[in-house]
Tab-separated table of C-alpha atoms in Angstrom:
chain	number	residue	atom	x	y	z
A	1	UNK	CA	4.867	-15.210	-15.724
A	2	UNK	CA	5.935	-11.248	-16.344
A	3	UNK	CA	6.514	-10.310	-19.731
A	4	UNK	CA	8.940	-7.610	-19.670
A	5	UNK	CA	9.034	-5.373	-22.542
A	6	UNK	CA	12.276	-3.324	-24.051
A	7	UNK	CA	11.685	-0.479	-26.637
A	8	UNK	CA	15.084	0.062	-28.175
A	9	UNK	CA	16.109	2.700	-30.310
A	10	UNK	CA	20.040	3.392	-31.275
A	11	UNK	CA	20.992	1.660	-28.031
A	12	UNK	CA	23.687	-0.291	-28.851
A	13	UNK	CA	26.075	0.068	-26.314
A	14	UNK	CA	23.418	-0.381	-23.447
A	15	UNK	CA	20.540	-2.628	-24.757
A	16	UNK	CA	22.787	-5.836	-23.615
A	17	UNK	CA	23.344	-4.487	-20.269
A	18	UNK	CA	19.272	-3.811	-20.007
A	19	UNK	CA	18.341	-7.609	-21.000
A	20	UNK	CA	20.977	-9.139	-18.857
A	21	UNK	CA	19.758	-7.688	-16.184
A	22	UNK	CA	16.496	-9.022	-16.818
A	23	UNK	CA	18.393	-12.229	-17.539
A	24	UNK	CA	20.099	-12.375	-14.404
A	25	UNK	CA	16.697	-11.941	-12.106
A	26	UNK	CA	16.723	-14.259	-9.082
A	27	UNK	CA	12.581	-14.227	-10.237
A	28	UNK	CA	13.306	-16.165	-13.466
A	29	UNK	CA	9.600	-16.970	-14.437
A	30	UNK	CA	9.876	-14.204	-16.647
A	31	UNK	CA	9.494	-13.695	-20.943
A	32	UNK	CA	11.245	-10.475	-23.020
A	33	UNK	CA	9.641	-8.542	-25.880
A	34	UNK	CA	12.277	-6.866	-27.273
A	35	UNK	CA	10.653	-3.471	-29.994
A	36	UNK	CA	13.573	-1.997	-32.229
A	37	UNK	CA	12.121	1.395	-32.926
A	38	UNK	CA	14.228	1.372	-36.190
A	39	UNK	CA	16.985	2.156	-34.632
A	40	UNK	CA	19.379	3.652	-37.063
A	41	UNK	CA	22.641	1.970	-35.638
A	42	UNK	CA	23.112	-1.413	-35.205
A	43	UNK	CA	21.286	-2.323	-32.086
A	44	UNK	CA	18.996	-4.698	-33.787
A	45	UNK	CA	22.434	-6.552	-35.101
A	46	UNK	CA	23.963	-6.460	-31.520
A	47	UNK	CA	20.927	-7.556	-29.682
A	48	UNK	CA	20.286	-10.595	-32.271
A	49	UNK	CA	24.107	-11.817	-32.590
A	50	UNK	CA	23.429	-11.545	-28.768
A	51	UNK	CA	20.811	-13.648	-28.623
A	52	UNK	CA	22.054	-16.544	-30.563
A	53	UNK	CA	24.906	-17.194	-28.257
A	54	UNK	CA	22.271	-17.688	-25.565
A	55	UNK	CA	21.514	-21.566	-24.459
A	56	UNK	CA	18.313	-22.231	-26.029
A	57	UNK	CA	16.313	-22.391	-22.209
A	58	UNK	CA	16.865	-18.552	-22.362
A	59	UNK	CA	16.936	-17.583	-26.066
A	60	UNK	CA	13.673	-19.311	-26.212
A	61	UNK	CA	12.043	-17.135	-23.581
A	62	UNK	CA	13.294	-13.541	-25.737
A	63	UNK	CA	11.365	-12.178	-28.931
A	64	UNK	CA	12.875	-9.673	-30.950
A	65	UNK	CA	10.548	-7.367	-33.198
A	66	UNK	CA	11.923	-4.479	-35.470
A	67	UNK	CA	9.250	-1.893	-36.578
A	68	UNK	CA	9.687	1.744	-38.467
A	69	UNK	CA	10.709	4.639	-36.132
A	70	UNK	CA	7.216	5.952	-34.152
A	71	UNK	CA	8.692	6.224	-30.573
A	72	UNK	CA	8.640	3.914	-27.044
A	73	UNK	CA	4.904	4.442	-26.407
A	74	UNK	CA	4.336	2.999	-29.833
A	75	UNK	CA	7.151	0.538	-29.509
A	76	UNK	CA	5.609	-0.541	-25.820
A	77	UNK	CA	2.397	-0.756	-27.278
A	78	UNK	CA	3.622	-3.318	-30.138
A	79	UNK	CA	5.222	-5.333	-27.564
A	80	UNK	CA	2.129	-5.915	-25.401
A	81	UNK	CA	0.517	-7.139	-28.090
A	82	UNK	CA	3.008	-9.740	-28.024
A	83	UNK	CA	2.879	-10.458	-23.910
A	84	UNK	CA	2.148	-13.844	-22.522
A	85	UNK	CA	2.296	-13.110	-18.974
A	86	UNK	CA	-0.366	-12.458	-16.134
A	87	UNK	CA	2.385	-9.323	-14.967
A	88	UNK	CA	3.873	-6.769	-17.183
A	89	UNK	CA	7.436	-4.744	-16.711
A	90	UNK	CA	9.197	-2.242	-18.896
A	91	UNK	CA	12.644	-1.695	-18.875
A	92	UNK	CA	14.265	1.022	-20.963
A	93	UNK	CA	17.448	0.136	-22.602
A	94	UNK	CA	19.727	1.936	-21.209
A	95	UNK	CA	18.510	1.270	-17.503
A	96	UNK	CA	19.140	-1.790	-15.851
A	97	UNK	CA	17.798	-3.612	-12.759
A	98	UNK	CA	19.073	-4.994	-9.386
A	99	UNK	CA	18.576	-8.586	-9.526
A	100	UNK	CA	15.964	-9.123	-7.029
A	101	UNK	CA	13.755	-6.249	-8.597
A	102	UNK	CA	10.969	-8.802	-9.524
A	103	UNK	CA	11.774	-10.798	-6.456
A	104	UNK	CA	10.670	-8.239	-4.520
A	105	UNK	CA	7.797	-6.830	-6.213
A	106	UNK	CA	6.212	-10.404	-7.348
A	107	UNK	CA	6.597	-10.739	-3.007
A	108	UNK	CA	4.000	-7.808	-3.017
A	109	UNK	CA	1.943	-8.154	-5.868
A	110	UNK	CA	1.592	-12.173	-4.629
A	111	UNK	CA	0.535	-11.507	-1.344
A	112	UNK	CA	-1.825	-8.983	-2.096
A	113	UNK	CA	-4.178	-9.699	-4.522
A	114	UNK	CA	-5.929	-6.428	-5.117
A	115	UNK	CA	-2.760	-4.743	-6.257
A	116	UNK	CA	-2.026	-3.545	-9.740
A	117	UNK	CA	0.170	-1.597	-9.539
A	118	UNK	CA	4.106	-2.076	-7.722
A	119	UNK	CA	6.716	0.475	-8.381
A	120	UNK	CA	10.048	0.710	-7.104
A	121	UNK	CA	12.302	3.800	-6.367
A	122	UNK	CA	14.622	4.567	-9.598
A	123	UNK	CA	18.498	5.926	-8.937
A	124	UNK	CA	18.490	8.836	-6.457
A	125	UNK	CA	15.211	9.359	-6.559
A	126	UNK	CA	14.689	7.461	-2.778
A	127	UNK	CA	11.589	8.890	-0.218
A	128	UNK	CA	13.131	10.067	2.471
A	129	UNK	CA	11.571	8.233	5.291
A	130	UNK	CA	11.936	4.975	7.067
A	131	UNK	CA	9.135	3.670	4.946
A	132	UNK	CA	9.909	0.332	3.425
A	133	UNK	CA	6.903	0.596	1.368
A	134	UNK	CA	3.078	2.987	0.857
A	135	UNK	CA	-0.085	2.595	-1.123
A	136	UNK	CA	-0.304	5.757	-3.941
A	137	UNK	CA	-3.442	7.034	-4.070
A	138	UNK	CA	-4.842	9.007	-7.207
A	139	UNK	CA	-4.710	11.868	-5.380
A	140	UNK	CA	-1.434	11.822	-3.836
A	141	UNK	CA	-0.062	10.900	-7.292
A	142	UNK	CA	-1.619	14.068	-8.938
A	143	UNK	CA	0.763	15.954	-6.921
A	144	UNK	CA	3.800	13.984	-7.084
A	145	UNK	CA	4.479	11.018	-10.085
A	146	UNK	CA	5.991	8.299	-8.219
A	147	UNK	CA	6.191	5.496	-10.528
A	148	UNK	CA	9.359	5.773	-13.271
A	149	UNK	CA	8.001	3.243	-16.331
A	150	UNK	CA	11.178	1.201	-15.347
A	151	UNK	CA	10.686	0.415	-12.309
A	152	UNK	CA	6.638	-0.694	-12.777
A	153	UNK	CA	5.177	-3.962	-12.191
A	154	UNK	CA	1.772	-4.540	-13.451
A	155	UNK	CA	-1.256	-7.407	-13.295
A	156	UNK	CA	-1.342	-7.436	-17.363
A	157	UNK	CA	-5.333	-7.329	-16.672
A	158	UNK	CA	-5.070	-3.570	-15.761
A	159	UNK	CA	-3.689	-3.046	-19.568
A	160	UNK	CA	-7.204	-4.901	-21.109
A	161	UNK	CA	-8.435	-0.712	-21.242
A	162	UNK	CA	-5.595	1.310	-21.241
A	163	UNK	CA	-2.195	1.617	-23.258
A	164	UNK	CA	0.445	4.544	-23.753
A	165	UNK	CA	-1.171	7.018	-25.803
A	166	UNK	CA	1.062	7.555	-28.493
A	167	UNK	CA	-0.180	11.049	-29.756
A	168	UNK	CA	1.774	12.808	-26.532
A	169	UNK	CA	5.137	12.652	-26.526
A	170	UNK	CA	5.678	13.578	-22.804
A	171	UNK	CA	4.680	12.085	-19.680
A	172	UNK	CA	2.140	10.294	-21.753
A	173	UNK	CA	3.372	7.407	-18.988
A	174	UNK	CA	2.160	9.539	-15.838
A	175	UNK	CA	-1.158	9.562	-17.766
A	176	UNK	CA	-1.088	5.862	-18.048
A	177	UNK	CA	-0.505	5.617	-14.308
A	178	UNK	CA	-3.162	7.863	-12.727
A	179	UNK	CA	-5.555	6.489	-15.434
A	180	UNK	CA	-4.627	2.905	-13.485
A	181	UNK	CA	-4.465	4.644	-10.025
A	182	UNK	CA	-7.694	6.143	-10.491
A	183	UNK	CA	-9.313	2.886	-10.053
A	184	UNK	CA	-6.869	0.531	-8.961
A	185	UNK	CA	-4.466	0.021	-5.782
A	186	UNK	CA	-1.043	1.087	-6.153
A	187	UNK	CA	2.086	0.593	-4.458
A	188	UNK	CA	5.861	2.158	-3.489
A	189	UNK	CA	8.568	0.130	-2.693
A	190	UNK	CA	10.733	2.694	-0.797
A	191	UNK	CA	14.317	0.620	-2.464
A	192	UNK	CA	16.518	1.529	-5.275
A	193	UNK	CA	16.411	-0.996	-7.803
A	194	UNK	CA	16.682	0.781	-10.739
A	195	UNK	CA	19.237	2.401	-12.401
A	196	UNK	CA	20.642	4.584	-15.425
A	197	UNK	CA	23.661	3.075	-16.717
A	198	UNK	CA	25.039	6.665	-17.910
A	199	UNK	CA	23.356	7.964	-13.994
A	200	UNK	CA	21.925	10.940	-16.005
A	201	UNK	CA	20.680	13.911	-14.231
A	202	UNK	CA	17.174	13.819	-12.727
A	203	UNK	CA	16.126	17.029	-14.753
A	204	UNK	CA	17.129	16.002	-18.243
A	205	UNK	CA	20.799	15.343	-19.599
A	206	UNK	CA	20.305	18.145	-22.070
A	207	UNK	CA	19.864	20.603	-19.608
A	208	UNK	CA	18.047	22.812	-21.729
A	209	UNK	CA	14.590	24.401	-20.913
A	210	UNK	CA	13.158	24.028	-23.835
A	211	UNK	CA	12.744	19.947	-22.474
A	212	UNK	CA	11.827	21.018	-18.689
A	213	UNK	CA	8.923	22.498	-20.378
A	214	UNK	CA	7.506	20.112	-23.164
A	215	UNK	CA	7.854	17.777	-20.261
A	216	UNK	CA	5.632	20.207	-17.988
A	217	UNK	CA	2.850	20.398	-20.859
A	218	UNK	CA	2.667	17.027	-20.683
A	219	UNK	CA	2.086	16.874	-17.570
A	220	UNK	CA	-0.084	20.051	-17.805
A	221	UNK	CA	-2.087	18.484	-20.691
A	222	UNK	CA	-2.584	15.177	-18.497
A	223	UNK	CA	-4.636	17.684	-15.642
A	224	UNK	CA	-6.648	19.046	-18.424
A	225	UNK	CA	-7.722	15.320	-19.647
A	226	UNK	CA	-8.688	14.179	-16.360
A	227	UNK	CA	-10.640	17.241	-15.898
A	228	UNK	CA	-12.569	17.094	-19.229
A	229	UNK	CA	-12.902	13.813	-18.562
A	230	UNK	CA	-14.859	14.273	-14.533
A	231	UNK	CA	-11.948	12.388	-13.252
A	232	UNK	CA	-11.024	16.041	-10.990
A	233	UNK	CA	-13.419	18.660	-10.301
A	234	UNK	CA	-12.138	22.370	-11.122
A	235	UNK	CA	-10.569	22.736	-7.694
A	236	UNK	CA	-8.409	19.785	-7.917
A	237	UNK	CA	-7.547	20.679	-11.362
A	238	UNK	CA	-6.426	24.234	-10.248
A	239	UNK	CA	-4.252	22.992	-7.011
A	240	UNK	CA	-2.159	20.479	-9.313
A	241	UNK	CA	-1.911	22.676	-12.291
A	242	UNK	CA	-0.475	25.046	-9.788
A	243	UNK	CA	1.973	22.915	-7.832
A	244	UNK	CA	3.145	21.201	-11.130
A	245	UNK	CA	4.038	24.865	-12.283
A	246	UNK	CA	5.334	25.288	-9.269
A	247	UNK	CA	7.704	22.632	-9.083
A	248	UNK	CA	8.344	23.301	-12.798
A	249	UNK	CA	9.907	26.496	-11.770
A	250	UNK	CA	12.195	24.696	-8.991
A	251	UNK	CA	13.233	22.567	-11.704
A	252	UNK	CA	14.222	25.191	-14.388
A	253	UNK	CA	16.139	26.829	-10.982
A	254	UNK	CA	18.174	23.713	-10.661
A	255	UNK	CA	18.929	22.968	-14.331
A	256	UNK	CA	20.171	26.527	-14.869
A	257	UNK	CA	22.472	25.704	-11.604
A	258	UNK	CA	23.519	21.950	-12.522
A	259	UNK	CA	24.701	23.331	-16.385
């Protein structure tokens, strides 16, 4: 079974379209954890006048937990607790998946038993090559995060040592995923089936800089852990602190351009 956990968090207009797209999976061995991250609308009110017009064969299969505002790693965290299932997916609520997402990745993470780790392409953000699929090594993801928190399918094993750390509030998920990568196999499924209902812009819908760059130090901050930690030596510490400024700047570039 794959628990699928949805952090919420004034979502109303979108949190249905996130769950029934989990509710509409051809894969239907599934369970949802719903975490309201005291939301100050009425999401928790949509989702659970939502829920009981659902036959009881489906209600029956979705938990809903409210809990005081502390963000989606917190809210993620609470709803593992409450996971059942030998996999693990997130979904964010307002993204929604193609109906064979966990179809496809159960295919993968079925036939191959020393995998972890299956993510997906999200939106736009396709390889360009013929590809259908490649293993993500910890190195190759230093350079380049490939897995979007939506679109990951885990073996809820994997999760017995790690969890989202909620003290960073940026790409504290790229943390969770090289932690995973850096002893675990990991794979990319080179297909779309992930979206943004809104189809926000890959660099932030703000725009502003001020975001581009909280996000780098997260990512910045993640180099330095690994490397305090003996995961890197100093010159693979360096080369990815480098290229993630790098890239940071090619990002500000294209913000400034986009807005």
């Amino acid at each position: 079974m794959i628990s699928v956990i949805i952090p919420t968090y004034n979502s109303a207009n979108t949190a249905l379209i996130a769950i029934k797209s989990v509710i509409y999976q051809t894969y239907q061995n599934w369970n949802i954890i719903i975490i309201d991250d005291g939301s100050e609308d009425n999401t928790f009110v949509v989702i659970n006048d939502f829920l009981k017009t659902l036959p009881h064969n489906i209600s029956d299969k979705i938990k809903l937990v409210q809990q005081s505002n502390q963000g989606p790693s917190s809210a993620r965290n609470l709803g593992l607790t409450f996971s059942e299932g030998e996999y693990i997916a997130f979904l964010d609520s307002d993204d929604e998946w193609s109906k064979d997402k966990l179809e496809v990745q159960m295919k993968y993470m079925e036939n191959d038993k020393s995998l972890y780790l299956c993510s997906t392409a999200f939106g736009k953000k396709r390889i360009k090559h013929n590809l259908e699929c490649q293993y993500i090594s910890f190195n190759k993801l230093l350079f380049s995060n490939y897995f979007s928190t939506p679109s990951v399918l885990l073996r809820a094993k994997v999760l017995d040592n790690y969890n989202f750390d909620i003290s960073q509030k940026f790409a504290e998920d790229y943390r969770l995923w090289l932690l995973i990568a850096y002893n675990h196999k990991c794979l990319y499924v080179n297909r779309v089936l992930v979206n943004n209902q809104s189809n926000k812009r890959d660099y932030g819908e703000s725009g502003l800089s001020s975001n581009l760059w909280e996000m780098e130090k997260g990512e910045l901050s993640n180099f330095i852990f690994l490397y305090k930690n003996s995961m890197i030596n100093i010159v693979t510490f360096l080369a990815c602190s480098f290229f993630s400024i790098f890239k940071f700047n090619i990002r500000l570039i294209k913000s400034k351009l986009l807005f």
